One Martini backbone bead per residue (centre of mass of N, CA, C, O) as a GRO file, in nm:
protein
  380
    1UNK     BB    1   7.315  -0.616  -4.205
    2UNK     BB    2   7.139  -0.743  -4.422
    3UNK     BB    3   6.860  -0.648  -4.273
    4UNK     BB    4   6.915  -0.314  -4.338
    5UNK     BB    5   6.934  -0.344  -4.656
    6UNK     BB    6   6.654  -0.467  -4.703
    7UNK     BB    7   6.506  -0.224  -4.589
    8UNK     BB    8   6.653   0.033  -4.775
    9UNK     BB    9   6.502  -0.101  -5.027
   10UNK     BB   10   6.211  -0.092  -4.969
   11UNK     BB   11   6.182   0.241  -4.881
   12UNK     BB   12   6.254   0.307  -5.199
   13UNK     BB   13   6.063   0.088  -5.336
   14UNK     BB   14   5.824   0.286  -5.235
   15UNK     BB   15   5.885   0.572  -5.289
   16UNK     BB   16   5.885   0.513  -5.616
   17UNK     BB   17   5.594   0.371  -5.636
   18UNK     BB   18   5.453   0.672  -5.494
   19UNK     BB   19   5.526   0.858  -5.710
   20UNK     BB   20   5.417   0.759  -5.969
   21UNK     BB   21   5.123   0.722  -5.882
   22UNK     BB   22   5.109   1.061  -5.906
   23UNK     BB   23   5.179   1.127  -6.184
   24UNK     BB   24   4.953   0.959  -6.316
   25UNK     BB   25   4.751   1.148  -6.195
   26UNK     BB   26   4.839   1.413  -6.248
   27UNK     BB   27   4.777   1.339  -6.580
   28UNK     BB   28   4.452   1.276  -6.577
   29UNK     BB   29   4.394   1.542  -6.480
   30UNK     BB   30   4.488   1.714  -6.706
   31UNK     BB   31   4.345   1.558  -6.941
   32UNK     BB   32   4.073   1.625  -6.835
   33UNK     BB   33   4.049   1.938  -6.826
   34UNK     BB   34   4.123   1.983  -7.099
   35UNK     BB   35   3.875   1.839  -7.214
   36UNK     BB   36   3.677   2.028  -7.016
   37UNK     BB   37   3.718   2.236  -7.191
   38UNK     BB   38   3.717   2.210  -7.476
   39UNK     BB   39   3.405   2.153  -7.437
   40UNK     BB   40   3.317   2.413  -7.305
   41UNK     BB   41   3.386   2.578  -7.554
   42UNK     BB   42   3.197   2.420  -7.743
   43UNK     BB   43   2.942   2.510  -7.563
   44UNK     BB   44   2.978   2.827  -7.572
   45UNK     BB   45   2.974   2.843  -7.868
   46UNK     BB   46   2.694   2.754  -7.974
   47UNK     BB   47   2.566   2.987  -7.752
   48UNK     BB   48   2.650   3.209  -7.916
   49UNK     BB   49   2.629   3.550  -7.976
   50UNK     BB   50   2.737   3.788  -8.276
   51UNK     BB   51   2.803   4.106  -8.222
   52UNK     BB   52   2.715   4.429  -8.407
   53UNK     BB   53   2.807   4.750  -8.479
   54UNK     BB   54   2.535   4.992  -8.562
   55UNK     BB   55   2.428   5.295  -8.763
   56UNK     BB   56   2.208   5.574  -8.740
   57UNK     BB   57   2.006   5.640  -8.968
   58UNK     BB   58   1.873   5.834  -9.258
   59UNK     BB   59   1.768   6.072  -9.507
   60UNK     BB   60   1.938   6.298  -9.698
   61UNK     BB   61   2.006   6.669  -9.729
   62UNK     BB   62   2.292   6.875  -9.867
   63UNK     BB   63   2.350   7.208  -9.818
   64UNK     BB   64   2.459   7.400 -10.068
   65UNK     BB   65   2.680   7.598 -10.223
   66UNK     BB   66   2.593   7.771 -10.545
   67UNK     BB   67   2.848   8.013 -10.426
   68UNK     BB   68   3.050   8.240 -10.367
   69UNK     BB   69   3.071   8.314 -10.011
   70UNK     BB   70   2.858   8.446  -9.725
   71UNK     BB   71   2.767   8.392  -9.435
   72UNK     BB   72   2.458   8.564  -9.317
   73UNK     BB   73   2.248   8.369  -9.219
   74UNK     BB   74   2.078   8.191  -8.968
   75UNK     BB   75   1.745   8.021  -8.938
   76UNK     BB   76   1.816   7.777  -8.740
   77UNK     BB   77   1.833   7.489  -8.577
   78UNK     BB   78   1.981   7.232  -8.411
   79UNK     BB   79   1.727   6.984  -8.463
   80UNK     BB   80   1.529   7.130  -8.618
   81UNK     BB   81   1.192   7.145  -8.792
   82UNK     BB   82   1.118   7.127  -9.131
   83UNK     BB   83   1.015   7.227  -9.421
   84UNK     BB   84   0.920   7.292  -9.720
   85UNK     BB   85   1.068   7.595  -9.815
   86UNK     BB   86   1.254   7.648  -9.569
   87UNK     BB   87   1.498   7.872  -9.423
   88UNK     BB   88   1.798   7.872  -9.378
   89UNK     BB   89   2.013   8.008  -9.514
   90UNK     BB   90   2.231   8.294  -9.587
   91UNK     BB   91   2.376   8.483  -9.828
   92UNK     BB   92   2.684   8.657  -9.960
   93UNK     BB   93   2.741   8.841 -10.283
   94UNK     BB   94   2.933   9.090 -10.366
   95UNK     BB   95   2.933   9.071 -10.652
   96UNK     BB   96   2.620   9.017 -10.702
   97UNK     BB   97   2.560   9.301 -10.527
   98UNK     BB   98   2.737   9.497 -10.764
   99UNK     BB   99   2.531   9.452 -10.984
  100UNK     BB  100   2.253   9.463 -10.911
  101UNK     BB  101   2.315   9.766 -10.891
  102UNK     BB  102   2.447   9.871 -11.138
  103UNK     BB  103   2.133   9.773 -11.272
  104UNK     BB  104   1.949   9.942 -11.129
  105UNK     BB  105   2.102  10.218 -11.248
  106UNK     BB  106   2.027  10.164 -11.525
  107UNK     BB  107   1.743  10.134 -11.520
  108UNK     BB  108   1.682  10.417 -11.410
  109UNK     BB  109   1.830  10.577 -11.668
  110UNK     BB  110   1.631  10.447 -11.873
  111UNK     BB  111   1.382  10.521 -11.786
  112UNK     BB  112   1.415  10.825 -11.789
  113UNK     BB  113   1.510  10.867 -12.058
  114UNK     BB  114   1.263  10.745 -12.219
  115UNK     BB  115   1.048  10.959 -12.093
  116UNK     BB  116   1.212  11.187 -12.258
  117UNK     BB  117   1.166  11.048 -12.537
  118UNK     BB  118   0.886  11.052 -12.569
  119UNK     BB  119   0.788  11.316 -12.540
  120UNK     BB  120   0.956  11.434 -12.780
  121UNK     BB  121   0.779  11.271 -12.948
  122UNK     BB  122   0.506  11.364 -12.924
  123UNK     BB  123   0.555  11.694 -12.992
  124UNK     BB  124   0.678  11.608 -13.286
  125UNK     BB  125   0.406  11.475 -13.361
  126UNK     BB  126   0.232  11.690 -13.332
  127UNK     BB  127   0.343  11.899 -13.537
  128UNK     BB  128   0.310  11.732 -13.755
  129UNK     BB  129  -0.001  11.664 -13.765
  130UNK     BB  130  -0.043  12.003 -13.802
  131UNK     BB  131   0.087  12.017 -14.043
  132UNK     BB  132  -0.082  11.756 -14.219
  133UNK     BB  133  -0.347  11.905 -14.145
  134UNK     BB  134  -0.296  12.167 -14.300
  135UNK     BB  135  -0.243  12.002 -14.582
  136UNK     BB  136  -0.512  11.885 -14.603
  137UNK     BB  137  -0.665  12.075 -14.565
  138UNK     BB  138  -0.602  12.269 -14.863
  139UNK     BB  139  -0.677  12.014 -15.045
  140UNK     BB  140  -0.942  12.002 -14.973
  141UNK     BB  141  -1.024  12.307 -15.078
  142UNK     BB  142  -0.934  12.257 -15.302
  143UNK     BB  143  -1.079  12.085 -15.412
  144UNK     BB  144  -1.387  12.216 -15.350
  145UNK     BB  145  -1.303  12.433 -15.597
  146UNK     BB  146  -1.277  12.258 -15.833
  147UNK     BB  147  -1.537  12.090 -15.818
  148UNK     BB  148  -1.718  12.355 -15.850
  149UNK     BB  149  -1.587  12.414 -16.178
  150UNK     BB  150  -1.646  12.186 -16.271
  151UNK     BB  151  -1.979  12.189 -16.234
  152UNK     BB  152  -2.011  12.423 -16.378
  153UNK     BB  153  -1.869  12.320 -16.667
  154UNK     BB  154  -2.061  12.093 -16.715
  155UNK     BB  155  -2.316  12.305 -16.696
  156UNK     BB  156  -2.242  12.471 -16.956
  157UNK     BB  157  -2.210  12.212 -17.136
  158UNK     BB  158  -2.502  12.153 -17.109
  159UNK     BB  159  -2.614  12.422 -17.207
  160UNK     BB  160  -2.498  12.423 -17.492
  161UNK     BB  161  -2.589  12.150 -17.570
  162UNK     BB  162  -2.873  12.242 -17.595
  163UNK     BB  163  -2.864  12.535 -17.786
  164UNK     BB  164  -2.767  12.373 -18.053
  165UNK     BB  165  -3.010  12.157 -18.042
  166UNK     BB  166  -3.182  12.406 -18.235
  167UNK     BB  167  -3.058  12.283 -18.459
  168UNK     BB  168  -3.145  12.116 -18.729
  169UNK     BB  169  -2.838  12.076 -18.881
  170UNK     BB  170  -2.811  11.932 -18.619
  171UNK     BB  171  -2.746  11.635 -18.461
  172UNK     BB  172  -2.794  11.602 -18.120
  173UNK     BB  173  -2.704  11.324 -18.129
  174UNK     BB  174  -2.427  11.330 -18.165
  175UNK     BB  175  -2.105  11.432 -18.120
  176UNK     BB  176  -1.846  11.668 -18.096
  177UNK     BB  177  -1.689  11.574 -18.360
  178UNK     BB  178  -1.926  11.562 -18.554
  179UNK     BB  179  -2.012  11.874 -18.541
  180UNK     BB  180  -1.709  11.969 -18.623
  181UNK     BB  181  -1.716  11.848 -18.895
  182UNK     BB  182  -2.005  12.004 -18.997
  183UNK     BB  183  -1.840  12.265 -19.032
  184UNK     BB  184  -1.645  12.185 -19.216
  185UNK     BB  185  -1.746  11.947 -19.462
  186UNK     BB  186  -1.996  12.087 -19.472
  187UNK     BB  187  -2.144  12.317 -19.695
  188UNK     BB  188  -2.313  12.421 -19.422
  189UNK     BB  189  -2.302  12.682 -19.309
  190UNK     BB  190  -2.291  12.873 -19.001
  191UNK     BB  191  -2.379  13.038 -18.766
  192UNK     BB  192  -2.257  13.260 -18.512
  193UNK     BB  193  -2.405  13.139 -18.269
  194UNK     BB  194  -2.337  12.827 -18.317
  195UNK     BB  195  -2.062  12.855 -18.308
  196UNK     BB  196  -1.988  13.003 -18.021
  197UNK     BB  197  -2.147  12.747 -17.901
  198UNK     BB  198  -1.918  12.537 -17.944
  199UNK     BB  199  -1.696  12.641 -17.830
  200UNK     BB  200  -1.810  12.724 -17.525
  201UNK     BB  201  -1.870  12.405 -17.498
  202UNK     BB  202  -1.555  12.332 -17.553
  203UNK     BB  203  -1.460  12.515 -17.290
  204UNK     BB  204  -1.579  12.390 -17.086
  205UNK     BB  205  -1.482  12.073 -17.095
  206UNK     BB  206  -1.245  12.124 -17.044
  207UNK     BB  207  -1.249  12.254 -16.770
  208UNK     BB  208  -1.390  12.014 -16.646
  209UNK     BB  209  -1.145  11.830 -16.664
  210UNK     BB  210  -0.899  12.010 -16.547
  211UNK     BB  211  -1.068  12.011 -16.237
  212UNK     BB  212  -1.084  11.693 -16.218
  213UNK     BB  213  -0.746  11.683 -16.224
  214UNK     BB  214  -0.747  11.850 -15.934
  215UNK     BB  215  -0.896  11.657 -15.791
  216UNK     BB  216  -0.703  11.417 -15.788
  217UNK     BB  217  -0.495  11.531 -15.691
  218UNK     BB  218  -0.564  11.616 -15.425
  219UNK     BB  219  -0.638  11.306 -15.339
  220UNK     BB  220  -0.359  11.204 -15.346
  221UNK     BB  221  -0.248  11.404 -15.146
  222UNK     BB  222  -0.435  11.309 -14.912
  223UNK     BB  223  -0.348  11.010 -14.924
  224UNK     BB  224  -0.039  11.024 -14.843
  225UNK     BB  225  -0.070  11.240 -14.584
  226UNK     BB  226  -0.206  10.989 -14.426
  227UNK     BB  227   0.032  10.768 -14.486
  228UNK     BB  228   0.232  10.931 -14.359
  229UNK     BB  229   0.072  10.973 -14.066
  230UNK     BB  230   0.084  10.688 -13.992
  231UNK     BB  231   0.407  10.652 -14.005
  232UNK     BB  232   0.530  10.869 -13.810
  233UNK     BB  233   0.549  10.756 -13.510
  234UNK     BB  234   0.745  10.532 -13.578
  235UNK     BB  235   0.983  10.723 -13.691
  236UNK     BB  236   0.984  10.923 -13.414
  237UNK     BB  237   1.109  10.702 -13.262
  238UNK     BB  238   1.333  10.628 -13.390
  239UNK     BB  239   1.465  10.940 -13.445
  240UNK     BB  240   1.451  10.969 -13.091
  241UNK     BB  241   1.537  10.646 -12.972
  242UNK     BB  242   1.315  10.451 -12.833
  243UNK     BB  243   1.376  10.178 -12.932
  244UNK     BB  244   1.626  10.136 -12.813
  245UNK     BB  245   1.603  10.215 -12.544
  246UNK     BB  246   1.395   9.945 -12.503
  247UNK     BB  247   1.620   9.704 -12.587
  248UNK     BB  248   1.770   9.793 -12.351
  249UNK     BB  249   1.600   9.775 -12.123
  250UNK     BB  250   1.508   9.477 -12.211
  251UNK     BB  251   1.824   9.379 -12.104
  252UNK     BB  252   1.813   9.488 -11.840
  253UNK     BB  253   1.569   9.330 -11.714
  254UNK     BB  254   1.682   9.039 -11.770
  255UNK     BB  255   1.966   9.014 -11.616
  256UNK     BB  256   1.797   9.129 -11.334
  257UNK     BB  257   1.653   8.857 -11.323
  258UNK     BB  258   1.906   8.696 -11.297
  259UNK     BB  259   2.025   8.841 -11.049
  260UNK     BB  260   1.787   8.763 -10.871
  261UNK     BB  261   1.781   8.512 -10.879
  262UNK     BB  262   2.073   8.446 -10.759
  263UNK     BB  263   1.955   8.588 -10.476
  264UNK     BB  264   1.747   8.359 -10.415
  265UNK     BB  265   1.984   8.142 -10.384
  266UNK     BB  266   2.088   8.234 -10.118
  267UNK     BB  267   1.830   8.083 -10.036
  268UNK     BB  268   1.838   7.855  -9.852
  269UNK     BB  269   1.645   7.545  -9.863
  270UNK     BB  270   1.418   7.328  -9.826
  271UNK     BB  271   1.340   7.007 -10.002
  272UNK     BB  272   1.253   6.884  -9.728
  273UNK     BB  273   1.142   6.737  -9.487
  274UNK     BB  274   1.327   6.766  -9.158
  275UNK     BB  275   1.640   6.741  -8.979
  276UNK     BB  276   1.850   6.930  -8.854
  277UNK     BB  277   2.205   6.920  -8.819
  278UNK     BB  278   2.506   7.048  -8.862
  279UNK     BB  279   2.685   7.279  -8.853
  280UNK     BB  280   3.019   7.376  -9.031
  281UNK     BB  281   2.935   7.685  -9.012
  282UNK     BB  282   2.953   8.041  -8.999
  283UNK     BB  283   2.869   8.348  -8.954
  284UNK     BB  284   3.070   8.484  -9.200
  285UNK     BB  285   3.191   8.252  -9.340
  286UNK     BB  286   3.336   8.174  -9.585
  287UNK     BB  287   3.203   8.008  -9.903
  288UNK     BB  288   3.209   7.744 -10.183
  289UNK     BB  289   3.127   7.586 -10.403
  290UNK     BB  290   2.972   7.307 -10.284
  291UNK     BB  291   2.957   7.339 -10.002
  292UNK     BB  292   2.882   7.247  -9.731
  293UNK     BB  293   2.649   7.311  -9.456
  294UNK     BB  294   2.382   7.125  -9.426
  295UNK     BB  295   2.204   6.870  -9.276
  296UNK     BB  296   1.866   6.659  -9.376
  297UNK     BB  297   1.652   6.455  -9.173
  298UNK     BB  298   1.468   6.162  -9.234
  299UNK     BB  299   1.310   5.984  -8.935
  300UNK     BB  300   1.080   5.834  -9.029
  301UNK     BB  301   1.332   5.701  -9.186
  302UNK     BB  302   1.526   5.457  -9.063
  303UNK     BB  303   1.857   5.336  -9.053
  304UNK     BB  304   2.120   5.093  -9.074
  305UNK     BB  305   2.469   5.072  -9.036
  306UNK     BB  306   2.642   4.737  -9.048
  307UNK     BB  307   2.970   4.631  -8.957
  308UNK     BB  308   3.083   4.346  -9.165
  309UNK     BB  309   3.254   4.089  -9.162
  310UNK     BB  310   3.352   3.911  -9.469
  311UNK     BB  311   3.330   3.624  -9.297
  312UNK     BB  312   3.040   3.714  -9.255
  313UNK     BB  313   2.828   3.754  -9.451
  314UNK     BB  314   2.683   3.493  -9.522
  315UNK     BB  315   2.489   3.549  -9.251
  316UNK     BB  316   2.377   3.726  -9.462
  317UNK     BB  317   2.008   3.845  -9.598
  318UNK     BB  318   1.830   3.928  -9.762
  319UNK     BB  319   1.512   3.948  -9.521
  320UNK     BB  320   1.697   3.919  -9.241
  321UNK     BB  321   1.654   3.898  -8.901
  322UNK     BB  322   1.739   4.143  -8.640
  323UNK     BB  323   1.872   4.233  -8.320
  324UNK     BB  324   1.822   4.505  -8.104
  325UNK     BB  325   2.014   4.751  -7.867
  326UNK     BB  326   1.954   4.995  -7.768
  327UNK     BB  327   1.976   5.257  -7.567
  328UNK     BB  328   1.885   5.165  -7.220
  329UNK     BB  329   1.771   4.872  -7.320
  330UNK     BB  330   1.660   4.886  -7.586
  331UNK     BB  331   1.453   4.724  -7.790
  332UNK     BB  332   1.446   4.518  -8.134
  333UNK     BB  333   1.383   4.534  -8.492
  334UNK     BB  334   1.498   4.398  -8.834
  335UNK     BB  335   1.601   4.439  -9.179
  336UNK     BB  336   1.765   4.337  -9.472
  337UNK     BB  337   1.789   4.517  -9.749
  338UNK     BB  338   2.100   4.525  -9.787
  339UNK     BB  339   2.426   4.496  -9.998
  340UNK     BB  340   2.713   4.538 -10.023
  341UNK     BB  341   2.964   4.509 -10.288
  342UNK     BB  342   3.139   4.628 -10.139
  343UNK     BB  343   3.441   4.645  -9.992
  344UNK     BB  344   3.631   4.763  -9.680
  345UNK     BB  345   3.908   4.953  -9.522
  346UNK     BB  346   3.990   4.982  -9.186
  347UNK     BB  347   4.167   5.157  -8.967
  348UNK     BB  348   4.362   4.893  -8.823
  349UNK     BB  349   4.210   4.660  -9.000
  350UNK     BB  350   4.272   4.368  -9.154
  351UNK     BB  351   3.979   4.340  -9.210
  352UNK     BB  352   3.708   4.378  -9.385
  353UNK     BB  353   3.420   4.553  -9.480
  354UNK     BB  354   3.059   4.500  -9.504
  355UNK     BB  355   2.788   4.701  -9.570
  356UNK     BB  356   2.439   4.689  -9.375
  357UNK     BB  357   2.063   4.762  -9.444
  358UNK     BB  358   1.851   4.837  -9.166
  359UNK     BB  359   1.527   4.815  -9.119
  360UNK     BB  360   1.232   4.813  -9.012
  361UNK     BB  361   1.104   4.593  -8.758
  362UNK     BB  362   0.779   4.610  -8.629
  363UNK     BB  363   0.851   4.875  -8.383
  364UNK     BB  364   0.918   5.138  -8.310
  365UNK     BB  365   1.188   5.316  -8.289
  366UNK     BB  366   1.380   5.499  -8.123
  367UNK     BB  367   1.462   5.843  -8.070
  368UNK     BB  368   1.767   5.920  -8.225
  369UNK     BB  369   2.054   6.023  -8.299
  370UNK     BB  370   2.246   6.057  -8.527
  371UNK     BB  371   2.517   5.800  -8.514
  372UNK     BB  372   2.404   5.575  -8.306
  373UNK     BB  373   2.556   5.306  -8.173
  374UNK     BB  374   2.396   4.958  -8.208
  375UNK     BB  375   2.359   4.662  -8.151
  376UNK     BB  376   2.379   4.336  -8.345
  377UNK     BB  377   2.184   4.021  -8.368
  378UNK     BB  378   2.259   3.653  -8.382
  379UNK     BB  379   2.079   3.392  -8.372
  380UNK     BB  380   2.175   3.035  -8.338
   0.00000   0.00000   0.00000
C-alpha cells in the first residue's frame, strides 16, 4: 500500500511539473509576438508614406449679374474655351427695355419738333431779312439823295464864294464870319449883288451841313439795321423755342446713350481666355444683381488645393516638393507655392485642416476636369 501512494504522488508530481513548463513556454511565446509585432509596426511605421488629398484647381473668373434681370440667352456650352470680350450669356431688363423705349419715343419727338421749330424759325428769318433789306435799300436811297444835295449845296457854295472874291474890297482870305462882319461894321456899304451873294452862299452852306447830317443819320440807320440783322438768327431761335428744345434733345440723347450702355452690360462677355464651368441658372431664370451665373477658368494655369490636416502642417513649407497621383495611376509632381494662414474646420472633423497651394512642377500635369481629386505625398 505505500508503494502505490508514493506512484500516484510521483504521477501527480509529473503532471504538475509538465503543466508549469507549458505555461512558461505559452508566456515566452506571447511576449515574443508581443515584441515582434510592436517591431513590425515600428519599421512599418518608418516606411509609410503619408498621402493627402488635394482638388484640381484653376484661376477663375466669376460672370455676375450687373442687375436684376431674367436670363434670356446662352450663347455657349459648358466645357467650351472663349477668348477675351466673346459673348457668355443675354439677359433681360424689362424695365430698362421700357425706359429705352421710351426714351426712343421721346428722342423721335423731340427731333422731329426741333425740325418743324427751325423750319418756322428760317421762313421767320427770311421775312425778318426782307423786312431789315427794304428798310436798308430805302436809307441807301435816302443816303444818296442827300449826299446828291450836300454836293449840290457844297458845289453853289463854292460858286458863290468865287462870285464874291471880285470884289476887291472884301478880302477873299478872310472867313465868312470875317466877310458878314465887314459888311456890317465896315463904313463901306454892299453892293445888291455882293449882298445876294453872300445870302446865297451861306444859305447853300446851311443846306449842306443839313443835308451832310441826314446822311449820318441814314449811315447811323444802316450800321443798327445791320446790328439787328445780325442778331436777328439768335433771337429768332430763342422766340421759336429752337434753343430749348436742342437741349431738351441732348438730354434726352445723354440719358438714352446711358440707358444703350447698361443693355450693353446685360450682355455679359469673358473678360479673359479661359474654359466656361457649370451654369448655375437657365434660360428664362429670374437673376439678382450681383448673383454668379457662371465661372470661367484658365487651365493654362492649374493648382491643386491640398487638405493638410494641422498637425502636419510642419511637414510642409514653401518651396517643399510633392508627389501626385492623378487618376489613371498618371504620375507627376509640385511644388508648395503657398500655405493658408488660417485653419479651416470641416464638417464631421475633430481636427482642423489647413489649406495648401501646389503648382506643377517638372511636366505637364494631365488635362482633368475642374475640382478632380488627387492624392498627394510626402516621401519620408
Amino acid at each position: 500500500m505505500p508503494s502505490e501512494l508514493l506512484d500516484d504522488y510521483q504521477v501527480q508530481n509529473n503532471l504538475y511539473e509538465h503543466q508549469s513548463s507549458f505555461g512558461i513556454r505559452a508566456l515566452l511565446i506571447l511576449m515574443a509576438a508581443l515584441i515582434g509585432g510592436i517591431g513590425c509596426a515600428q519599421w512599418v511605421r518608418g516606411i509609410r508614406i503619408d498621402t493627402y488629398v488635394g482638388s484640381m484647381q484653376a484661376p477663375k473668373t466669376i460672370i455676375t449679374a450687373k442687375n436684376d434681370a431674367v436670363i434670356q440667352d446662352i450663347h455657349v456650352d459648358e466645357g467650351q474655351t472663349v477668348s477675351s470680350g466673346e459673348i457668355i450669356v443675354t439677359l433681360f431688363d424689362q424695365s430698362l427695355n421700357k425706359n429705352w423705349k421710351t426714351k426712343q419715343q421721346e428722342l423721335v419727338a423731340l427731333e422731329a419738333e426741333l425740325k418743324q421749330s427751325k423750319a418756322k424759325s428760317e421762313v421767320e428769318l427770311a421775312l425778318r431779312n426782307k423786312e431789315i433789306e427794304s428798310e436798308v435799300f430805302n436809307a441807301k436811297l435816302k443816303s444818296s439823295q442827300y449826299l446828291k444835295e450836300q454836293y449840290i449845296h457844297q458845289i453853289t457854295n463854292l460858286a458863290w464864294q468865287d462870285f464874291i472874291q471880285d470884289y476887291n474890297s472884301i478880302s477873299s482870305n478872310g472867313s465868312d464870319e470875317e466877310v458878314f462882319r465887314s459888311l456890317v461894321y465896315e463904313s463901306r456899304l454892299p453892293d445888291e449883288n455882293r449882298i445876294t451873294a453872300m445870302l446865297r452862299q451861306e444859305s447853300a452852306r446851311n443846306s449842306a451841313e443839313v443835308f451832310a447830317a441826314r446822311v449820318k443819320l441814314c449811315e447811323e440807320q444802316m450800321a443798327e439795321l445791320k446790328s439787328i440783322q445780325k442778331k436777328l438768327p439768335k433771337q429768332i431761335r430763342l422766340a421759336m423755342g429752337v434753343e430749348v428744345i436742342m437741349n431738351r434733345l441732348d438730354q434726352v440723347k445723354s440719358e438714352l446713350k446711358q440707358l444703350e450702355s447698361q443693355r450693353e452690360g446685360l450682355q455679359l462677355k469673358a473678360g479673359r481666355y479661359g474654359m466656361v464651368g457649370n451654369f448655375e441658372h437657365e434660360i428664362g431664370d429670374p437673376i439678382q444683381k450681383g448673383a454668379p451665373i457662371v465661372e470661367l477658368f484658365d487651365k493654362e494655369h492649374p493648382y491643386l488645393i491640398v487638405e493638410v490636416p494641422s498637425r502636419k502642417i510642419s511637414l510642409f513649407d514653401v518651396g517643399t516638393e510633392v508627389k501626385i497621383a492623378f487618376s489613371g495611376n498618371t504620375k507627376g509632381k509640385g511644388i508648395v507655392r503657398k500655405i493658408s494662414e488660417q485653419a479651416i474646420q470641416k464638417p464631421g472633423l475633430s481636427e482642423t485642416m489647413i489649406l495648401v497651394s501646389v503648382e506643377p512642377a517638372g511636366r505637364l500635369w494631365p488635362d482633368l476636369p475642374i475640382g478632380t481629386t488627387v492624392d498627394i505625398s510626402l516621401e519620408k
